[in-house]
C-alpha cells in the first residue's frame, strides 16, 4: 500500500512539473499530503472493513474447524474402539474356532467310540442273540454310512440308547422265541432262548428239554447242549421267569466246547478225510482176517508130545485096531496126519515121507493163508497214515496261503486231518502187527510139532510093529 502511495505522489509531482503550474513545491507537497492522507484514510477504512469481514467470516470457520476437530477426535476415538472391538472379535473368532475344532474332535471321538462299542457288542453277542438282533444293529450301522446326513452326535446317541436298552434287558434277563441246532443229531428245532447275564439257554418246545447254548466253531449257528438232568418242570419255571433251578457252566463254556470238539467217533474219523476212510476199510479187512486166523488157530489142535509118544507106542507095539483107536483119540490136526500115515504104513520110507509131507504141506497152506496179507496190512497202514499226513499238510499250507497264520481255527482243520489219519494208521497197524506175530508164532510152532511128529511116525513105522497087518484095516 505504501509503495502505491509513493508512486502516486511521484506521478502528481511529475504532472505538476509538466503542467507548468507555478505552484510551489510546498503547495504540491501539501496537496499530495492531503491526497495521501485521504487515500490512507480510505485504505484504513477498507482495511478495517476487510478485518471486520475477515473476523466475521473467520468465526464460523473457527467454529467449523473446532467442530471438525471434535468430530476427528470422536472419529479417532470410534476408530480406536472399533479396532479394539475388531481385535476382540478376532480373538473371539479364534476362540470359537478352537472350541469348534475341539467339538469336532469330541464328536469324532464319540462317533468312533460309539462305532467301536457297537462292534464290540456285536462280537460279544450271546449264542442266539446273533439271530435276534442283527436287524437293529444293521439299522444303526446304516446311520454311520450316512455321515454327511446325520451328525455324529445323533449316531452316538442312537448307539447309546440301543446299548442302554440292551443293558437293561441283560440285567434283568429276557426270553425270545427262536430256533437252534440240537447237539448230537444237528436238527433245527423250535424253542425259546433265555438270556441271563453271560449265559444263554434254549428250551425245546416239543419236549421241554433245555440246556446252555454255544456257537458252533466256523459258523454263527447256535447249538443247544441239552441236559437230561434239567427236568422239563424245572425248565418251565426258569423260562417263564419264576423261581427255579438252572444249570450253569462254571468253566465259561470251555467244557461244552471241549465236548463239542471231541464229537462222536464217526465225526473224529471224518476229520481225517478220505484217507482215513480207506484206512478204516483196510482195518476192517484185517479184523475179519484176524478173526478167521484165530478160528483157524483154535481149530489147529495139536497133541502134546507125551500123548503122541503113547500113540506111537501103540502104533509100534500094538495091533492095527489098537493103533486105530489110539489115533482116533488124538486131536483133529494130529489125527489127520497119523491117519494118512496109518493108511500107507506098509509102503516104503520115501513114499511114506512124501505122503506125510503132502499132508503137512496141505495143512501149512491152510493155516498160513492170509498171514502174509496181515503182514502187508501192518506195513501199509502206517504208510497210508503218512499219506493222510502229507495231504493234510498240503491243505494246511493252502489255508495258510489264503488266511495267513493268524486264523488258528482254519489251520486246525488241516492239522486235525494230519493227526487223525496218522492216528488211524497206527491204530490199524499195531494190533494187526501184534496179531500177525502171535498167530504166526502159534501156527509155525504147531506146524513144527507136526513135522516132528511126522518124522517120529516114519521112524516108528519103519520098525517091526504093524508090518504084518494089512493097512486097509485101520480106519482113517
Short mmCIF file of C-alpha atoms in Angstrom, two decimals, residues 80-386:
data_model
loop_
_atom_site.label_atom_id
_atom_site.label_comp_id
_atom_site.label_asym_id
_atom_site.label_seq_id
_atom_site.Cartn_x
_atom_site.Cartn_y
_atom_site.Cartn_z
CA UNK A 80 -9.82 -46.93 18.49
CA UNK A 81 -12.97 -48.51 19.87
CA UNK A 82 -13.63 -50.32 16.56
CA UNK A 83 -10.04 -51.52 16.40
CA UNK A 84 -10.32 -52.80 19.94
CA UNK A 85 -13.62 -54.42 19.09
CA UNK A 86 -12.11 -55.93 15.95
CA UNK A 87 -9.27 -57.40 17.97
CA UNK A 88 -11.75 -58.75 20.47
CA UNK A 89 -13.86 -60.13 17.62
CA UNK A 90 -10.78 -61.74 16.07
CA UNK A 91 -9.85 -63.22 19.45
CA UNK A 92 -13.41 -64.46 19.92
CA UNK A 93 -13.35 -65.91 16.42
CA UNK A 94 -10.11 -67.70 17.15
CA UNK A 95 -11.55 -68.96 20.43
CA UNK A 96 -14.72 -70.10 18.71
CA UNK A 97 -12.62 -71.79 16.02
CA UNK A 98 -10.65 -73.60 18.72
CA UNK A 99 -13.85 -74.56 20.50
CA UNK A 100 -15.41 -75.69 17.22
CA UNK A 101 -12.34 -77.78 16.39
CA UNK A 102 -12.43 -79.30 19.88
CA UNK A 103 -16.14 -80.03 19.45
CA UNK A 104 -15.48 -81.65 16.08
CA UNK A 105 -12.75 -83.76 17.62
CA UNK A 106 -15.01 -84.70 20.52
CA UNK A 107 -17.81 -85.54 18.10
CA UNK A 108 -15.45 -87.63 16.00
CA UNK A 109 -14.18 -89.32 19.16
CA UNK A 110 -17.72 -90.00 20.33
CA UNK A 111 -18.60 -91.38 16.89
CA UNK A 112 -15.55 -93.64 16.94
CA UNK A 113 -16.29 -94.80 20.48
CA UNK A 114 -19.92 -95.43 19.55
CA UNK A 115 -18.94 -97.42 16.45
CA UNK A 116 -16.32 -99.42 18.38
CA UNK A 117 -18.80 -100.06 21.18
CA UNK A 118 -21.39 -101.28 18.67
CA UNK A 119 -18.78 -103.52 17.02
CA UNK A 120 -17.66 -104.92 20.39
CA UNK A 121 -21.28 -105.51 21.34
CA UNK A 122 -21.92 -107.31 18.04
CA UNK A 123 -18.87 -109.51 18.54
CA UNK A 124 -19.85 -110.28 22.13
CA UNK A 125 -23.41 -111.33 21.43
CA UNK A 126 -24.53 -114.47 23.16
CA UNK A 127 -25.47 -117.53 21.12
CA UNK A 128 -28.97 -116.92 19.82
CA UNK A 129 -28.74 -113.13 20.07
CA UNK A 130 -26.85 -113.07 16.78
CA UNK A 131 -30.04 -114.16 15.05
CA UNK A 132 -32.36 -111.90 17.06
CA UNK A 133 -30.53 -108.53 16.99
CA UNK A 134 -28.82 -108.21 13.56
CA UNK A 135 -31.67 -106.15 12.10
CA UNK A 136 -31.40 -103.49 14.82
CA UNK A 137 -27.62 -103.44 14.62
CA UNK A 138 -27.65 -103.13 10.83
CA UNK A 139 -30.13 -100.23 11.08
CA UNK A 140 -27.79 -98.36 13.43
CA UNK A 141 -24.76 -99.15 11.29
CA UNK A 142 -26.53 -97.63 8.28
CA UNK A 143 -26.50 -94.31 10.15
CA UNK A 144 -22.70 -94.46 10.26
CA UNK A 145 -22.70 -94.83 6.49
CA UNK A 146 -24.79 -91.63 6.28
CA UNK A 147 -22.10 -89.44 7.86
CA UNK A 148 -22.83 -86.43 5.61
CA UNK A 149 -26.55 -86.53 6.51
CA UNK A 150 -26.67 -87.33 10.21
CA UNK A 151 -24.39 -85.55 12.72
CA UNK A 152 -22.04 -87.73 14.71
CA UNK A 153 -23.75 -86.88 17.99
CA UNK A 154 -27.04 -88.28 16.71
CA UNK A 155 -25.34 -91.51 15.70
CA UNK A 156 -23.59 -91.73 19.06
CA UNK A 157 -26.87 -91.10 20.88
CA UNK A 158 -28.57 -93.82 18.82
CA UNK A 159 -25.86 -96.30 19.81
CA UNK A 160 -26.01 -95.19 23.45
CA UNK A 161 -29.78 -95.62 23.54
CA UNK A 162 -29.54 -99.07 21.95
CA UNK A 163 -26.76 -100.25 24.29
CA UNK A 164 -28.56 -98.81 27.31
CA UNK A 165 -31.73 -100.68 26.39
CA UNK A 166 -29.81 -103.92 25.90
CA UNK A 167 -28.01 -103.43 29.20
CA UNK A 168 -31.35 -103.06 30.96
CA UNK A 169 -32.55 -106.28 29.33
CA UNK A 170 -29.33 -108.11 30.22
CA UNK A 171 -29.51 -107.01 33.85
CA UNK A 172 -32.97 -108.43 34.31
CA UNK A 173 -32.70 -111.25 31.79
CA UNK A 174 -35.16 -111.85 28.98
CA UNK A 175 -36.54 -114.54 26.70
CA UNK A 176 -37.10 -114.64 22.95
CA UNK A 177 -38.52 -117.34 20.64
CA UNK A 178 -36.12 -118.74 18.09
CA UNK A 179 -34.51 -121.80 16.50
CA UNK A 180 -31.37 -123.68 17.42
CA UNK A 181 -29.45 -126.74 16.36
CA UNK A 182 -29.65 -129.66 18.77
CA UNK A 183 -26.34 -131.21 19.70
CA UNK A 184 -25.92 -134.78 18.56
CA UNK A 185 -28.33 -135.01 15.63
CA UNK A 186 -27.88 -131.39 14.38
CA UNK A 187 -31.64 -131.00 13.99
CA UNK A 188 -33.01 -127.45 13.82
CA UNK A 189 -35.73 -127.23 16.47
CA UNK A 190 -38.13 -124.50 17.60
CA UNK A 191 -37.90 -123.23 21.13
CA UNK A 192 -37.23 -120.30 23.41
CA UNK A 193 -33.96 -118.55 24.18
CA UNK A 194 -33.33 -117.28 27.70
CA UNK A 195 -30.52 -114.77 28.21
CA UNK A 196 -29.33 -114.39 31.79
CA UNK A 197 -26.11 -112.47 32.31
CA UNK A 198 -23.22 -114.07 30.44
CA UNK A 199 -25.14 -117.28 29.69
CA UNK A 200 -27.72 -118.21 27.07
CA UNK A 201 -30.10 -121.15 27.39
CA UNK A 202 -32.51 -122.84 24.97
CA UNK A 203 -35.67 -124.82 25.69
CA UNK A 204 -37.19 -127.10 23.05
CA UNK A 205 -40.91 -126.54 22.65
CA UNK A 206 -41.55 -130.13 21.70
CA UNK A 207 -40.39 -131.97 24.84
CA UNK A 208 -39.32 -129.21 27.27
CA UNK A 209 -35.67 -130.25 27.40
CA UNK A 210 -33.22 -127.39 27.82
CA UNK A 211 -29.56 -126.59 28.20
CA UNK A 212 -26.90 -123.96 27.57
CA UNK A 213 -26.27 -122.69 24.05
CA UNK A 214 -22.93 -122.37 22.32
CA UNK A 215 -21.80 -121.20 18.89
CA UNK A 216 -20.55 -123.93 16.59
CA UNK A 217 -16.97 -123.33 15.51
CA UNK A 218 -16.73 -121.91 11.99
CA UNK A 219 -20.40 -120.86 11.87
CA UNK A 220 -22.80 -118.48 13.61
CA UNK A 221 -25.35 -121.22 14.27
CA UNK A 222 -26.36 -121.70 17.92
CA UNK A 223 -26.11 -125.26 19.21
CA UNK A 224 -28.18 -126.27 22.23
CA UNK A 225 -26.36 -128.68 24.55
CA UNK A 226 -29.44 -130.27 26.11
CA UNK A 227 -29.04 -131.59 29.66
CA UNK A 228 -31.12 -134.64 30.64
CA UNK A 229 -30.66 -133.72 34.32
CA UNK A 230 -32.58 -130.47 33.78
CA UNK A 231 -36.15 -131.73 34.03
CA UNK A 232 -38.93 -130.07 31.93
CA UNK A 233 -40.76 -128.91 35.06
CA UNK A 234 -37.70 -127.00 36.23
CA UNK A 235 -37.04 -125.57 32.80
CA UNK A 236 -40.63 -124.28 32.59
CA UNK A 237 -40.16 -122.32 35.84
CA UNK A 238 -36.91 -120.80 34.66
CA UNK A 239 -38.05 -119.86 31.16
CA UNK A 240 -41.28 -118.32 32.49
CA UNK A 241 -39.45 -116.06 34.93
CA UNK A 242 -40.38 -117.91 38.10
CA UNK A 243 -38.08 -119.13 40.83
CA UNK A 244 -36.36 -122.27 39.68
CA UNK A 245 -33.14 -124.18 39.23
CA UNK A 246 -30.88 -123.85 36.23
CA UNK A 247 -27.53 -125.37 35.30
CA UNK A 248 -24.60 -123.03 34.60
CA UNK A 249 -21.24 -123.95 33.14
CA UNK A 250 -18.58 -122.99 35.69
CA UNK A 251 -15.89 -123.29 33.01
CA UNK A 252 -17.47 -120.46 30.96
CA UNK A 253 -18.21 -122.77 28.07
CA UNK A 254 -14.84 -124.47 27.88
CA UNK A 255 -16.21 -127.85 28.97
CA UNK A 256 -19.02 -127.74 26.40
CA UNK A 257 -16.68 -126.56 23.66
CA UNK A 258 -14.27 -129.36 24.57
CA UNK A 259 -17.08 -131.92 24.39
CA UNK A 260 -18.21 -130.46 21.07
CA UNK A 261 -14.65 -130.50 19.78
CA UNK A 262 -14.35 -134.20 20.62
CA UNK A 263 -17.58 -135.13 18.88
CA UNK A 264 -18.54 -138.70 18.05
CA UNK A 265 -16.22 -141.40 16.81
CA UNK A 266 -17.58 -141.03 13.28
CA UNK A 267 -17.02 -137.26 13.35
CA UNK A 268 -13.49 -137.87 14.57
CA UNK A 269 -12.82 -140.27 11.70
CA UNK A 270 -14.31 -137.88 9.13
CA UNK A 271 -11.81 -135.21 10.16
CA UNK A 272 -9.10 -137.34 8.57
CA UNK A 273 -10.68 -137.17 5.11
CA UNK A 274 -10.90 -139.91 2.53
CA UNK A 275 -7.57 -141.43 3.55
CA UNK A 276 -8.97 -142.20 6.98
CA UNK A 277 -11.94 -143.96 5.40
CA UNK A 278 -9.55 -146.06 3.33
CA UNK A 279 -7.57 -146.92 6.47
CA UNK A 280 -10.79 -147.95 8.19
CA UNK A 281 -11.64 -150.19 5.25
CA UNK A 282 -8.23 -151.83 5.39
CA UNK A 283 -8.57 -152.20 9.16
CA UNK A 284 -11.95 -153.90 8.75
CA UNK A 285 -10.44 -156.38 6.30
CA UNK A 286 -7.59 -157.00 8.73
CA UNK A 287 -10.07 -157.56 11.56
CA UNK A 288 -12.00 -160.13 9.53
CA UNK A 289 -8.79 -161.94 8.62
CA UNK A 290 -7.61 -161.90 12.24
CA UNK A 291 -10.90 -163.41 13.39
CA UNK A 292 -10.60 -166.10 10.71
CA UNK A 293 -7.00 -166.84 11.67
CA UNK A 294 -7.94 -167.01 15.36
CA UNK A 295 -10.61 -169.52 14.40
CA UNK A 296 -8.01 -171.47 12.39
CA UNK A 297 -5.55 -171.36 15.27
CA UNK A 298 -8.19 -172.66 17.67
CA UNK A 299 -9.15 -175.43 15.25
CA UNK A 300 -5.46 -176.32 14.78
CA UNK A 301 -5.49 -178.73 17.73
CA UNK A 302 -2.12 -180.47 18.15
CA UNK A 303 -1.49 -183.08 20.85
CA UNK A 304 1.26 -182.77 23.36
CA UNK A 305 4.48 -184.77 22.86
CA UNK A 306 3.54 -187.14 25.72
CA UNK A 307 0.21 -188.02 24.05
CA UNK A 308 1.97 -188.53 20.74
CA UNK A 309 4.52 -190.83 22.39
CA UNK A 310 1.69 -193.02 23.71
CA UNK A 311 0.08 -193.14 20.29
CA UNK A 312 3.40 -194.01 18.63
CA UNK A 313 3.91 -196.84 21.19
CA UNK A 314 0.52 -198.20 20.21
CA UNK A 315 1.48 -197.97 16.52
CA UNK A 316 4.84 -199.64 17.10
CA UNK A 317 3.84 -202.39 19.50
CA UNK A 318 0.08 -202.83 19.18
CA UNK A 319 -2.34 -204.30 16.71
CA UNK A 320 -3.89 -202.26 13.90
CA UNK A 321 -7.07 -202.00 15.93
CA UNK A 322 -5.21 -200.64 18.94
CA UNK A 323 -3.29 -198.23 16.69
CA UNK A 324 -6.51 -197.05 15.07
CA UNK A 325 -8.16 -196.43 18.43
CA UNK A 326 -5.06 -194.53 19.62
CA UNK A 327 -5.11 -192.34 16.50
CA UNK A 328 -8.85 -191.64 16.79
CA UNK A 329 -8.36 -190.46 20.36
CA UNK A 330 -5.97 -187.73 19.22
CA UNK A 331 -6.86 -184.17 18.22
CA UNK A 332 -8.02 -183.29 14.72
CA UNK A 333 -4.79 -182.00 13.19
CA UNK A 334 -2.55 -184.72 14.60
CA UNK A 335 -5.24 -187.34 13.84
CA UNK A 336 -5.34 -186.23 10.19
CA UNK A 337 -1.57 -186.64 9.89
CA UNK A 338 -1.37 -190.01 11.63
CA UNK A 339 -4.48 -191.38 9.87
CA UNK A 340 -2.88 -190.68 6.49
CA UNK A 341 0.30 -192.41 7.72
CA UNK A 342 -1.56 -195.47 9.02
CA UNK A 343 -3.32 -195.88 5.68
CA UNK A 344 0.06 -196.13 3.93
CA UNK A 345 2.14 -197.66 6.69
CA UNK A 346 3.17 -200.64 4.60
CA UNK A 347 4.85 -198.54 1.90
CA UNK A 348 8.49 -197.65 1.69
CA UNK A 349 10.08 -194.94 3.79
CA UNK A 350 10.37 -192.48 0.89
CA UNK A 351 6.76 -192.96 -0.12
CA UNK A 352 5.58 -192.58 3.46
CA UNK A 353 7.66 -189.43 3.90
CA UNK A 354 6.27 -187.95 0.68
CA UNK A 355 2.74 -188.76 1.79
CA UNK A 356 3.19 -187.16 5.21
CA UNK A 357 4.97 -184.17 3.63
CA UNK A 358 1.99 -183.70 1.31
CA UNK A 359 -0.35 -183.71 4.33
CA UNK A 360 1.90 -181.25 6.16
CA UNK A 361 2.06 -179.00 3.07
CA UNK A 362 -1.73 -179.01 2.78
CA UNK A 363 -2.05 -178.11 6.45
CA UNK A 364 0.61 -175.40 6.12
CA UNK A 365 -1.20 -173.83 3.16
CA UNK A 366 -4.48 -173.93 5.07
CA UNK A 367 -3.25 -172.49 8.34
CA UNK A 368 -0.77 -169.96 6.91
CA UNK A 369 -3.25 -168.40 4.48
CA UNK A 370 -3.73 -164.64 4.84
CA UNK A 371 -0.80 -164.35 7.27
CA UNK A 372 1.28 -162.61 4.61
CA UNK A 373 -1.63 -160.29 3.82
CA UNK A 374 -1.84 -159.37 7.52
CA UNK A 375 1.86 -158.51 7.39
CA UNK A 376 1.25 -156.35 4.32
CA UNK A 377 -1.62 -154.52 6.06
CA UNK A 378 0.50 -153.99 9.19
CA UNK A 379 3.17 -152.42 6.97
CA UNK A 380 0.86 -150.46 4.67
CA UNK A 381 -1.39 -148.91 7.35
CA UNK A 382 1.30 -146.52 8.68
CA UNK A 383 2.18 -145.60 5.10
CA UNK A 384 -1.47 -144.77 4.44
CA UNK A 385 -1.43 -142.67 7.61
CA UNK A 386 1.66 -140.94 6.24
#
